[in-house]
């Protein structure tokens, strides 16, 4: 019926891959940071639970970014991937092991790819996707599909 068109409109394979890549890279960085907090310089209030909760918020943000599918949302989410560089602002930032630098760099590199894609993509969804616009789109597609099937049956 009309759901195929609606599903096609909501399915963005490149965005899934790029957002998924940023999520994986940030998950590795955040997990390493949370479970080896002693290797990453940070303020005293930055505990394992805070790090893990922050990554969960980023996961929710990634879902929201994918759902809205706007250039602004993709770029804004991509900018979050540079947050790991804040470790270098701390006094002990220069003494981090290579694995910490690797996870931070992977997080930032995946964000660069996402931002570059968003900025260079020729066609982005200029309208914010809302439940109302989605339901209107599904209803319209269902109506058109029904009208086509009726006209096809009447021609027989």
Coordinates of N, CA and C in Angstrom, one line a residue:
X1 N 0.8 -1.2 0.0 CA 0.0 0.0 0.0 C 0.9 1.2 0.0
X2 N 0.6 2.2 0.8 CA 1.4 3.4 0.8 C 2.6 3.3 1.8
X3 N 2.6 2.3 2.6 CA 3.7 2.2 3.6 C 5.1 2.0 2.9
X4 N 5.1 1.4 1.7 CA 6.4 1.2 1.1 C 7.0 2.5 0.8
X5 N 6.3 3.5 0.3 CA 6.8 4.8 0.0 C 7.2 5.5 1.3
X6 N 6.4 5.3 2.3 CA 6.7 6.0 3.6 C 8.0 5.4 4.2
X7 N 8.1 4.0 4.1 CA 9.3 3.4 4.6 C 10.5 3.8 3.8
X8 N 10.4 3.9 2.5 CA 11.5 4.4 1.6 C 11.9 5.8 2.0
X9 N 10.9 6.6 2.3 CA 11.2 8.0 2.6 C 11.9 8.1 4.0
X10 N 11.7 7.2 4.9 CA 12.3 7.2 6.2 C 13.6 6.4 6.2
X11 N 13.9 5.6 5.2 CA 15.1 4.8 5.3 C 16.2 5.5 4.5
X12 N 17.3 5.8 5.2 CA 18.4 6.5 4.6 C 19.7 5.7 4.9
X13 N 20.0 4.8 4.0 CA 21.2 3.9 4.3 C 22.5 4.5 4.6
X14 N 22.8 5.6 3.9 CA 24.1 6.3 4.1 C 24.1 6.9 5.5
X15 N 23.0 7.5 5.9 CA 22.9 8.1 7.2 C 23.1 7.0 8.3
X16 N 22.4 5.9 8.0 CA 22.5 4.8 9.0 C 24.0 4.3 9.2
X17 N 24.7 4.2 8.1 CA 26.1 3.8 8.1 C 26.9 4.8 8.8
X18 N 26.8 6.1 8.5 CA 27.6 7.1 9.1 C 27.3 7.4 10.5
X19 N 26.0 7.4 10.8 CA 25.6 7.6 12.3 C 26.0 6.4 13.0
X20 N 25.8 5.2 12.5 CA 26.3 4.0 13.1 C 27.7 4.0 13.4
X21 N 28.5 4.4 12.4 CA 30.0 4.5 12.6 C 30.3 5.4 13.7
X22 N 29.7 6.6 13.8 CA 30.0 7.5 14.9 C 29.6 7.0 16.2
X23 N 28.4 6.2 16.2 CA 28.0 5.6 17.5 C 29.0 4.5 17.9
X24 N 29.5 3.7 17.0 CA 30.5 2.7 17.4 C 31.7 3.3 17.9
X25 N 32.2 4.3 17.1 CA 33.5 5.0 17.5 C 33.3 5.6 18.9
X26 N 32.2 6.3 19.1 CA 32.0 6.9 20.4 C 31.8 5.9 21.5
X27 N 31.2 4.8 21.2 CA 30.9 3.7 22.2 C 32.3 3.1 22.6
X28 N 33.2 2.9 21.7 CA 34.5 2.4 22.0 C 35.2 3.4 22.9
X29 N 35.2 4.7 22.5 CA 35.9 5.8 23.3 C 35.2 5.9 24.7
X30 N 33.9 5.9 24.8 CA 33.2 6.1 26.1 C 33.4 4.9 27.0
X31 N 33.3 3.7 26.4 CA 33.5 2.5 27.2 C 34.9 2.4 27.7
X32 N 35.9 2.7 26.9 CA 37.3 2.8 27.4 C 37.5 3.8 28.4
X33 N 36.9 5.0 28.2 CA 36.9 6.1 29.2 C 36.3 5.7 30.5
X34 N 35.1 5.0 30.4 CA 34.3 4.7 31.6 C 35.1 3.6 32.4
X35 N 35.6 2.6 31.8 CA 36.2 1.5 32.5 C 37.7 1.6 32.7
X36 N 38.3 2.6 32.1 CA 39.7 2.9 32.4 C 39.8 4.4 32.7
X37 N 38.9 4.9 33.6 CA 38.9 6.3 33.9 C 40.2 6.9 34.4
X38 N 41.0 6.0 34.9 CA 42.3 6.5 35.4 C 43.3 6.9 34.2
X39 N 43.0 6.5 33.0 CA 43.9 6.8 31.9 C 43.5 8.1 31.2
X40 N 42.2 8.6 31.4 CA 41.7 9.8 30.8 C 41.7 10.9 31.8
X41 N 42.4 12.0 31.5 CA 42.3 13.1 32.4 C 40.9 13.8 32.3
X42 N 40.4 14.2 33.5 CA 39.1 14.9 33.5 C 38.8 15.4 34.9
X43 N 37.8 16.1 35.0 CA 37.4 16.7 36.4 C 37.0 15.6 37.3
X44 N 37.0 15.9 38.6 CA 36.7 14.9 39.6 C 35.2 14.4 39.5
X45 N 34.3 15.2 39.0 CA 32.9 14.8 38.9 C 32.7 13.8 37.8
X46 N 33.6 13.7 36.9 CA 33.5 12.8 35.8 C 33.7 11.3 36.2
X47 N 32.6 10.6 36.5 CA 32.7 9.3 37.0 C 32.3 8.3 35.9
X48 N 32.4 7.0 36.2 CA 32.0 6.0 35.2 C 30.5 6.2 34.8
X49 N 29.7 6.4 35.8 CA 28.3 6.5 35.5 C 27.9 7.7 34.7
X50 N 28.6 8.8 34.9 CA 28.4 10.0 34.2 C 28.8 9.8 32.7
X51 N 30.0 9.1 32.5 CA 30.4 8.8 31.2 C 29.4 7.9 30.4
X52 N 29.0 6.9 31.1 CA 28.0 6.0 30.4 C 26.7 6.6 30.2
X53 N 26.2 7.5 31.1 CA 25.0 8.2 30.9 C 25.1 9.2 29.7
X54 N 26.2 9.8 29.6 CA 26.5 10.7 28.5 C 26.4 10.0 27.2
X55 N 27.0 8.8 27.1 CA 26.9 8.1 25.9 C 25.5 7.7 25.6
X56 N 24.7 7.3 26.6 CA 23.3 7.0 26.4 C 22.5 8.2 25.8
X57 N 22.8 9.4 26.3 CA 22.2 10.6 25.7 C 22.6 10.8 24.3
X58 N 23.9 10.4 24.0 CA 24.3 10.5 22.6 C 23.6 9.5 21.7
X59 N 23.3 8.4 22.2 CA 22.6 7.4 21.5 C 21.2 7.9 21.2
X60 N 20.5 8.5 22.1 CA 19.2 9.1 21.9 C 19.3 10.2 20.9
X61 N 20.3 11.0 21.0 CA 20.5 12.1 20.0 C 20.7 11.6 18.6
X62 N 21.4 10.5 18.5 CA 21.6 9.8 17.2 C 20.3 9.4 16.6
X63 N 19.5 8.8 17.4 CA 18.1 8.4 16.9 C 17.3 9.6 16.5
X64 N 17.4 10.7 17.2 CA 16.7 11.9 16.9 C 17.2 12.5 15.6
X65 N 18.5 12.5 15.4 CA 19.2 13.0 14.2 C 18.7 12.2 13.0
X66 N 18.7 10.9 13.1 CA 18.3 10.1 12.0 C 16.8 10.3 11.7
X67 N 16.0 10.5 12.7 CA 14.6 10.6 12.5 C 14.3 12.0 11.8
X68 N 15.0 13.0 12.2 CA 14.7 14.3 11.6 C 15.4 14.4 10.2
X69 N 16.6 13.8 10.0 CA 17.3 13.8 8.7 C 17.4 15.2 8.1
X70 N 18.0 16.1 8.9 CA 18.3 17.4 8.3 C 19.8 17.7 8.4
X71 N 20.2 18.5 7.5 CA 21.7 18.8 7.5 C 22.1 19.4 8.8
X72 N 21.3 20.3 9.4 CA 21.7 20.9 10.7 C 21.9 19.9 11.8
X73 N 20.9 18.9 11.8 CA 21.0 17.9 12.9 C 22.2 17.0 12.7
X74 N 22.5 16.6 11.4 CA 23.7 15.7 11.2 C 25.0 16.5 11.6
X75 N 25.1 17.7 11.2 CA 26.3 18.5 11.5 C 26.4 18.7 13.0
X76 N 25.3 19.0 13.7 CA 25.3 19.2 15.1 C 25.7 18.0 15.9
X77 N 25.2 16.8 15.4 CA 25.5 15.6 16.0 C 27.0 15.2 15.8
X78 N 27.5 15.5 14.6 CA 28.9 15.3 14.2 C 29.8 16.1 15.1
X79 N 29.4 17.3 15.4 CA 30.3 18.2 16.3 C 30.5 17.6 17.6
X80 N 29.5 16.8 18.1 CA 29.6 16.2 19.4 C 30.8 15.2 19.5
X81 N 31.2 14.7 18.3 CA 32.3 13.7 18.3 C 33.6 14.3 18.6
X82 N 33.7 15.6 18.6 CA 35.0 16.3 18.9 C 35.1 16.6 20.4
X83 N 34.1 16.2 21.2 CA 34.1 16.4 22.6 C 35.3 15.7 23.3
X84 N 35.8 14.6 22.7 CA 36.9 13.9 23.3 C 38.2 14.7 23.4
X85 N 38.3 15.7 22.5 CA 39.5 16.5 22.6 C 39.6 17.4 23.8
X86 N 38.5 17.4 24.6 CA 38.5 18.2 25.9 C 39.4 17.5 26.9
X87 N 39.7 16.2 26.7 CA 40.7 15.6 27.6 C 42.1 16.2 27.5
X88 N 42.4 16.8 26.3 CA 43.7 17.4 26.1 C 43.8 18.8 26.8
X89 N 42.7 19.4 27.2 CA 42.7 20.7 27.8 C 43.1 20.5 29.3
X90 N 42.9 19.3 29.8 CA 43.3 19.1 31.2 C 44.8 19.0 31.3
X91 N 45.3 19.4 32.5 CA 46.8 19.4 32.7 C 47.5 18.1 32.4
X92 N 46.9 16.9 32.6 CA 47.5 15.7 32.3 C 47.2 15.2 30.9
X93 N 46.6 16.0 30.1 CA 46.2 15.6 28.7 C 47.3 15.1 27.8
X94 N 48.5 15.6 28.0 CA 49.6 15.2 27.1 C 50.2 13.8 27.5
X95 N 49.8 13.3 28.7 CA 50.4 12.1 29.1 C 49.4 10.9 28.9
X96 N 48.4 11.0 28.1 CA 47.5 9.9 27.9 C 48.2 8.8 27.0
X97 N 47.8 7.5 27.3 CA 48.4 6.5 26.5 C 47.9 6.6 25.0
X98 N 48.6 5.9 24.1 CA 48.2 5.9 22.7 C 46.8 5.4 22.5
X99 N 46.4 4.4 23.2 CA 45.0 3.8 23.0 C 43.9 4.9 23.3
X100 N 44.2 5.8 24.2 CA 43.2 6.8 24.5 C 43.2 7.8 23.3
X101 N 44.3 8.1 22.8 CA 44.4 9.0 21.7 C 43.8 8.4 20.5
X102 N 43.9 7.1 20.3 CA 43.3 6.4 19.2 C 41.8 6.4 19.3
X103 N 41.2 6.2 20.4 CA 39.8 6.2 20.6 C 39.2 7.6 20.3
X104 N 39.9 8.6 20.9 CA 39.5 9.9 20.7 C 39.6 10.3 19.2
X105 N 40.6 9.9 18.6 CA 40.8 10.2 17.1 C 39.8 9.5 16.3
X106 N 39.5 8.3 16.6 CA 38.5 7.5 15.8 C 37.1 8.2 16.0
X107 N 36.8 8.6 17.1 CA 35.6 9.3 17.4 C 35.5 10.6 16.5
X108 N 36.6 11.4 16.5 CA 36.6 12.6 15.8 C 36.6 12.3 14.3
X109 N 37.3 11.3 13.8 CA 37.4 11.0 12.4 C 36.0 10.6 11.9
X110 N 35.3 9.8 12.6 CA 33.9 9.4 12.2 C 33.0 10.6 12.1
X111 N 33.2 11.5 13.0 CA 32.4 12.8 13.0 C 32.8 13.6 11.8
X112 N 34.0 13.7 11.4 CA 34.4 14.4 10.2 C 33.7 13.8 9.0
X113 N 33.7 12.5 8.9 CA 33.0 11.9 7.8 C 31.5 12.2 7.8
X114 N 30.9 12.2 8.9 CA 29.4 12.5 9.0 C 29.2 14.0 8.6
X115 N 30.0 14.9 9.1 CA 29.8 16.3 8.8 C 30.1 16.6 7.3
X116 N 31.2 16.0 6.8 CA 31.5 16.1 5.4 C 30.3 15.6 4.5
X117 N 29.8 14.5 4.8 CA 28.6 14.0 4.1 C 27.4 14.9 4.2
X118 N 27.1 15.4 5.4 CA 26.0 16.3 5.5 C 26.2 17.6 4.7
X119 N 27.4 18.1 4.7 CA 27.6 19.4 4.0 C 27.7 19.2 2.5
X120 N 28.1 18.1 2.0 CA 28.3 17.8 0.6 C 27.1 17.1 0.0
X121 N 26.2 16.6 0.8 CA 25.1 15.9 0.2 C 24.2 16.9 -0.5
X122 N 23.8 16.5 -1.7 CA 23.1 17.4 -2.6 C 21.6 17.6 -2.2
X123 N 21.1 16.6 -1.6 CA 19.6 16.7 -1.3 C 19.4 16.3 0.2
X124 N 19.0 17.2 1.0 CA 18.7 16.9 2.4 C 17.2 17.3 2.6
X125 N 16.7 16.7 3.6 CA 15.3 16.9 3.9 C 15.2 18.3 4.5
X126 N 14.7 19.3 3.8 CA 14.6 20.7 4.3 C 13.5 20.9 5.4
X127 N 12.6 20.0 5.4 CA 11.5 20.1 6.4 C 11.7 19.1 7.5
X128 N 11.5 19.6 8.7 CA 11.6 18.8 9.9 C 10.5 17.7 9.8
X129 N 10.9 16.5 10.0 CA 9.9 15.4 9.9 C 9.1 15.4 11.3
X130 N 7.8 15.5 11.2 CA 7.0 15.4 12.4 C 6.1 14.2 12.3
X131 N 5.5 13.8 13.4 CA 4.5 12.7 13.3 C 3.3 13.1 12.4
X132 N 3.0 14.4 12.5 CA 1.8 14.9 11.7 C 2.2 14.8 10.2
X133 N 3.4 15.3 9.8 CA 3.7 15.2 8.4 C 3.9 13.8 7.9
X134 N 4.4 12.9 8.8 CA 4.6 11.5 8.4 C 3.3 10.9 8.2
X135 N 2.3 11.1 9.1 CA 1.0 10.5 9.0 C 0.3 11.0 7.8
X136 N 0.4 12.3 7.5 CA -0.2 12.9 6.2 C 0.4 12.2 5.0
X137 N 1.7 12.0 5.0 CA 2.4 11.3 3.9 C 1.9 9.9 3.7
X138 N 1.8 9.2 4.8 CA 1.3 7.8 4.8 C -0.1 7.8 4.3
X139 N -1.0 8.6 4.8 CA -2.4 8.7 4.4 C -2.5 9.0 2.9
X140 N -1.7 10.0 2.4 CA -1.7 10.4 1.0 C -1.3 9.2 0.1
X141 N -0.2 8.5 0.5 CA 0.3 7.4 -0.2 C -0.7 6.2 -0.3
X142 N -1.4 6.0 0.9 CA -2.4 5.0 0.9 C -3.6 5.3 0.0
X143 N -4.0 6.6 0.0 CA -5.1 7.1 -0.8 C -4.7 6.9 -2.3
X144 N -3.5 7.3 -2.7 CA -3.1 7.2 -4.1 C -3.0 5.7 -4.5
X145 N -2.5 4.9 -3.7 CA -2.4 3.5 -4.0 C -3.8 2.9 -4.1
X146 N -4.7 3.2 -3.3 CA -6.1 2.7 -3.4 C -6.7 3.2 -4.7
X147 N -6.5 4.5 -5.0 CA -7.1 5.1 -6.2 C -6.5 4.4 -7.4
X148 N -5.2 4.1 -7.4 CA -4.6 3.3 -8.6 C -5.2 1.9 -8.7
X149 N -5.4 1.3 -7.6 CA -5.9 -0.1 -7.7 C -7.4 -0.1 -8.1
X150 N -8.1 0.9 -7.7 CA -9.5 1.0 -8.2 C -9.6 1.3 -9.7
X151 N -8.7 2.2 -10.1 CA -8.8 2.5 -11.6 C -8.3 1.3 -12.4
X152 N -7.3 0.6 -11.9 CA -6.8 -0.6 -12.6 C -7.9 -1.7 -12.6
X153 N -8.7 -1.9 -11.6 CA -9.7 -2.9 -11.5 C -10.9 -2.4 -12.5
X154 N -11.2 -1.2 -12.5 CA -12.3 -0.7 -13.4 C -11.9 -0.8 -14.8
X155 N -10.7 -0.8 -15.2 CA -10.2 -0.9 -16.6 C -10.3 -2.3 -17.0
X156 N -10.3 -3.3 -16.1 CA -10.4 -4.7 -16.5 C -11.8 -5.0 -16.9

